Short mmCIF file of C-alpha atoms in Angstrom, two decimals:
data_model
loop_
_atom_site.label_atom_id
_atom_site.label_comp_id
_atom_site.label_asym_id
_atom_site.label_seq_id
_atom_site.Cartn_x
_atom_site.Cartn_y
_atom_site.Cartn_z
CA LEU A 1 -0.03 0.15 -0.11
CA ASP A 2 1.60 3.53 -0.50
CA PRO A 3 1.93 5.54 2.83
CA MET A 4 0.42 8.30 1.14
CA LYS A 5 -2.68 7.29 -0.06
CA VAL A 6 -3.28 4.99 3.67
CA ARG A 7 -2.94 8.69 4.81
CA GLU A 8 -5.22 9.80 2.65
CA ALA A 9 -7.80 7.36 3.40
CA ARG A 10 -7.53 7.25 7.02
CA GLU A 11 -8.11 11.37 7.30
CA ASP A 12 -11.08 10.96 4.86
CA GLU A 13 -12.77 8.48 7.12
CA MET A 14 -12.02 10.89 10.47
CA ASP A 15 -13.54 13.38 8.45
CA PHE A 16 -16.41 11.37 7.57
CA VAL A 17 -16.74 9.88 11.41
CA LYS A 18 -16.56 13.99 12.61
CA GLY A 19 -19.10 15.03 10.47
CA ILE A 20 -22.24 13.03 11.76
CA LYS A 21 -20.51 13.23 15.33
CA VAL A 22 -19.92 9.36 15.70
CA TYR A 23 -17.80 10.31 19.17
CA GLU A 24 -17.58 12.86 21.49
CA GLU A 25 -14.16 13.26 23.58
CA ALA A 26 -14.57 12.97 27.03
CA PRO A 27 -11.47 11.91 30.22
CA ILE A 28 -10.57 8.58 30.16
CA GLN A 29 -10.82 8.34 33.45
CA GLU A 30 -14.70 9.13 33.40
CA CYS A 31 -14.26 5.68 31.43
CA VAL A 32 -12.32 4.09 33.92
CA GLN A 33 -15.28 5.38 36.42
CA ARG A 34 -17.96 4.64 35.14
CA THR A 35 -17.31 0.77 33.16
CA GLY A 36 -14.30 -0.07 35.79
CA LYS A 37 -12.33 -0.49 32.69
CA LYS A 38 -9.99 1.54 29.85
CA PRO A 39 -11.80 2.38 26.83
CA ILE A 40 -12.49 -0.17 23.93
CA GLY A 41 -9.07 -0.63 21.83
CA THR A 42 -9.61 0.06 18.03
CA ARG A 43 -7.25 0.54 15.01
CA TRP A 44 -7.02 0.76 12.02
CA VAL A 45 -8.12 -1.93 8.59
CA ASP A 46 -6.38 -0.48 5.57
CA ILE A 47 -6.98 -2.09 2.19
CA LEU A 48 -6.37 -2.28 -1.57
CA LYS A 49 -10.61 -2.40 -3.37
CA GLY A 50 -9.29 -2.32 -7.31
CA GLU A 51 -7.04 1.16 -7.42
CA LEU A 52 -8.53 2.68 -4.43
CA THR A 53 -7.39 2.65 -1.13
CA ARG A 54 -9.61 2.27 1.73
CA SER A 55 -9.44 2.75 5.63
CA ARG A 56 -11.83 1.53 8.17
CA TRP A 57 -11.38 2.39 11.90
CA VAL A 58 -12.76 0.06 13.88
CA ALA A 59 -13.24 -1.16 17.82
CA GLN A 60 -11.72 -4.29 18.69
CA ASP A 61 -14.54 -5.76 20.70
CA TYR A 62 -13.85 -8.92 21.62
CA LYS A 63 -16.31 -11.91 22.47
CA LYS A 64 -16.70 -11.60 26.25
CA LYS A 65 -17.10 -14.78 28.50
CA GLY A 66 -20.84 -15.68 28.72
CA ASP A 67 -21.98 -13.98 25.40
CA SER A 68 -22.31 -17.04 23.27
CA ASP A 69 -26.54 -16.73 24.01
CA ARG A 70 -27.05 -13.07 23.48
CA GLU A 71 -29.55 -12.46 20.46
CA ASP A 72 -28.71 -8.82 20.43
CA LEU A 73 -25.44 -9.70 19.02
CA PHE A 74 -26.80 -10.25 15.51
CA ALA A 75 -28.49 -8.97 12.77
CA ALA A 76 -31.23 -10.82 10.14
CA MET A 77 -30.22 -11.45 7.17
CA PRO A 78 -32.41 -12.03 3.72
CA PRO A 79 -32.49 -16.04 2.85
CA LEU A 80 -31.84 -16.47 -0.93
CA GLU A 81 -35.03 -16.82 -1.87
CA ALA A 82 -36.02 -13.72 -0.75
CA LYS A 83 -33.82 -11.68 -3.86
CA LYS A 84 -34.89 -14.67 -6.24
CA ALA A 85 -39.19 -14.08 -5.82
CA LEU A 86 -38.17 -10.24 -6.18
CA PHE A 87 -36.44 -10.55 -9.28
CA ARG A 88 -39.31 -12.88 -10.50
CA LEU A 89 -41.71 -10.48 -9.42
CA ALA A 90 -39.89 -7.53 -11.11
CA ALA A 91 -40.08 -9.54 -14.22
CA VAL A 92 -43.98 -9.33 -14.59
CA LYS A 93 -44.17 -5.94 -12.85
CA MET A 94 -41.62 -4.00 -15.14
CA THR A 95 -43.95 -4.92 -18.07
CA GLY A 96 -46.73 -3.20 -16.74
CA LYS A 97 -48.56 -6.12 -15.97
CA SER A 98 -50.65 -6.98 -12.89
CA THR A 99 -49.34 -3.55 -11.68
CA GLN A 100 -52.35 -0.85 -9.90
CA ARG A 101 -50.95 1.96 -12.01
CA GLY A 102 -50.78 -0.23 -15.32
CA GLU A 103 -47.15 1.46 -15.12
CA ARG A 104 -44.13 -0.43 -15.27
CA MET A 105 -41.97 -0.58 -12.38
CA LYS A 106 -38.71 -0.76 -11.93
CA LEU A 107 -35.80 -2.47 -10.06
CA MET A 108 -33.75 0.18 -7.97
CA MET A 109 -30.05 -0.69 -5.95
CA VAL A 110 -28.84 1.61 -3.39
CA ASP A 111 -25.42 0.95 -1.16
CA VAL A 112 -25.64 3.40 1.98
CA ARG A 113 -22.16 4.59 2.39
CA LYS A 114 -20.67 3.11 5.83
CA ALA A 115 -24.03 2.03 6.99
CA HIS A 116 -23.01 0.84 10.59
CA LEU A 117 -21.52 4.27 11.36
CA ASN A 118 -25.36 5.79 10.79
CA ALA A 119 -26.68 3.42 13.73
CA ARG A 120 -26.88 5.41 16.90
CA CYS A 121 -25.02 3.92 19.99
CA SER A 122 -28.03 2.31 22.37
CA ARG A 123 -26.09 2.80 25.20
CA ASP A 124 -24.44 6.34 27.09
CA ASP A 125 -21.35 4.00 28.30
CA VAL A 126 -19.47 2.92 25.61
CA TYR A 127 -16.16 4.47 25.01
CA VAL A 128 -13.19 3.75 22.69
CA ALA A 129 -9.61 4.93 22.19
CA LEU A 130 -9.06 7.36 19.92
CA PRO A 131 -6.14 6.80 17.17
CA GLU A 132 -3.87 9.70 16.46
CA GLU A 133 -5.77 10.88 13.28
CA ALA A 134 -8.44 11.97 15.63
CA LYS A 135 -5.89 14.82 16.77
CA ALA A 136 -7.65 14.55 20.53
CA LYS A 137 -6.13 15.93 23.22
CA PRO A 138 -3.89 13.91 26.22
CA GLY A 139 -5.84 11.79 28.33
CA MET A 140 -9.16 11.69 26.46
CA CYS A 141 -11.08 9.10 24.64
CA GLY A 142 -14.45 8.81 22.84
CA ARG A 143 -17.57 7.72 23.85
CA LEU A 144 -19.54 6.54 21.24
CA LEU A 145 -22.96 8.29 20.31
CA ARG A 146 -23.18 5.96 17.67
CA TRP A 147 -21.88 2.70 16.31
CA LEU A 148 -18.65 1.88 14.94
CA TYR A 149 -17.49 -0.81 12.87
CA GLY A 150 -16.51 -3.50 15.07
CA MET A 151 -18.01 -3.00 18.40
CA ARG A 152 -20.74 -5.96 19.01
CA GLY A 153 -24.10 -4.15 18.98
CA ALA A 154 -23.47 -2.23 15.28
CA ALA A 155 -24.72 -4.86 13.05
CA GLN A 156 -27.85 -4.86 14.81
CA GLY A 157 -28.58 -1.47 16.02
CA TRP A 158 -28.14 -0.90 11.92
CA GLU A 159 -31.13 -3.25 11.93
CA THR A 160 -33.14 -0.92 13.71
CA GLU A 161 -32.05 2.43 12.36
CA PHE A 162 -32.99 1.53 8.75
CA GLY A 163 -36.10 -0.44 9.95
CA GLU A 164 -37.03 2.72 12.03
CA LYS A 165 -37.06 4.82 9.12
CA LEU A 166 -38.87 2.72 6.50
CA GLY A 167 -41.24 2.09 8.92
CA SER A 168 -41.46 6.01 9.11
CA VAL A 169 -42.59 6.44 5.61
CA GLY A 170 -45.19 3.55 5.70
CA PHE A 171 -43.24 0.16 5.05
CA ASP A 172 -44.04 -2.73 6.53
CA ARG A 173 -41.47 -6.10 7.97
CA GLY A 174 -42.18 -9.46 6.75
CA LYS A 175 -43.54 -11.62 8.51
CA SER A 176 -40.94 -14.61 7.57
CA SER A 177 -38.01 -12.57 6.87
CA PRO A 178 -37.40 -8.95 8.89
CA VAL A 179 -35.33 -7.24 6.37
CA VAL A 180 -37.82 -7.77 3.70
CA PHE A 181 -40.25 -5.06 3.47
CA GLN A 182 -43.71 -4.18 1.70
CA ARG A 183 -45.62 -0.55 1.18
CA LYS A 184 -49.05 -2.07 0.31
CA SER A 185 -50.06 1.94 -0.41
CA ASP A 186 -48.27 2.14 -3.75
CA GLU A 187 -46.59 -1.70 -4.17
CA THR A 188 -43.13 -1.00 -3.96
CA VAL A 189 -41.11 -3.89 -2.44
CA LEU A 190 -37.92 -4.08 -1.05
CA VAL A 191 -34.96 -6.58 0.33
CA VAL A 192 -32.12 -5.03 2.64
CA HIS A 193 -29.33 -7.16 2.79
CA GLY A 194 -26.51 -5.46 5.54
CA ASP A 195 -25.99 -2.05 3.16
CA ASP A 196 -27.35 -3.53 0.13
CA PHE A 197 -30.92 -1.81 -0.38
CA THR A 198 -33.43 -3.80 -3.29
CA PHE A 199 -36.82 -1.74 -4.59
CA LEU A 200 -39.14 -2.43 -6.96
CA GLY A 201 -41.32 0.15 -7.74
CA TYR A 202 -42.82 2.70 -9.91
CA PRO A 203 -40.08 5.32 -10.85
CA ASP A 204 -41.79 8.42 -9.47
CA VAL A 205 -41.98 6.23 -5.80
CA LEU A 206 -37.80 4.94 -6.52
CA ASP A 207 -36.98 8.77 -6.73
CA GLU A 208 -38.84 9.50 -3.62
CA LEU A 209 -37.49 7.19 -1.51
CA LEU A 210 -33.85 8.09 -2.84
CA ALA A 211 -34.52 11.56 -1.77
CA ASP A 212 -35.49 10.19 1.27
CA MET A 213 -32.68 8.03 2.16
CA ARG A 214 -30.10 10.67 0.80
CA LYS A 215 -31.66 12.29 4.04
CA TRP A 216 -31.37 10.01 6.28
CA TRP A 217 -28.22 8.58 5.51
#
């Protein structure tokens, strides 16, 4: 990896983190007093994706003894059949057949940038060590306001985040899979896989949804 490009990628990551206020600075002493432990360690993960150098700031929130049966550490993934069913439905709806309006529907695929960082932290006592790139004052750590990659609650936090946002604009969760959604008022169907959203709907409806998502994240 080119050291200069790694430095630029890390700065870009920290600019994004600070821009959406993933954390606020707090004294390390406060962390010790509240949790009885030092802040959770963090590190950089630098990779080369094609010709692009990407850096992610991640927490080292390792599995703790007794955590094996905690359901809150996991997030749902859609079964393969969900996407297959969506595409089969699209094959009909995109021709304009069997739609309430008699109009053609379209597929829209959206990838939310750095999705987990958008999920608000459900606790106020989660502290992490800050990297040199954060340019924090000596003796300070970060109290998380949003989940950080590597935190064990991040995945479910993101599922809660997009579930609430979609519910606010009229989507209902599927009964067999909590990451399949439908809005009966305009026939829009959605399957979510991590940070990838695949919609089937009318063009004007999809435009409105894209605008909503840009406001949210």
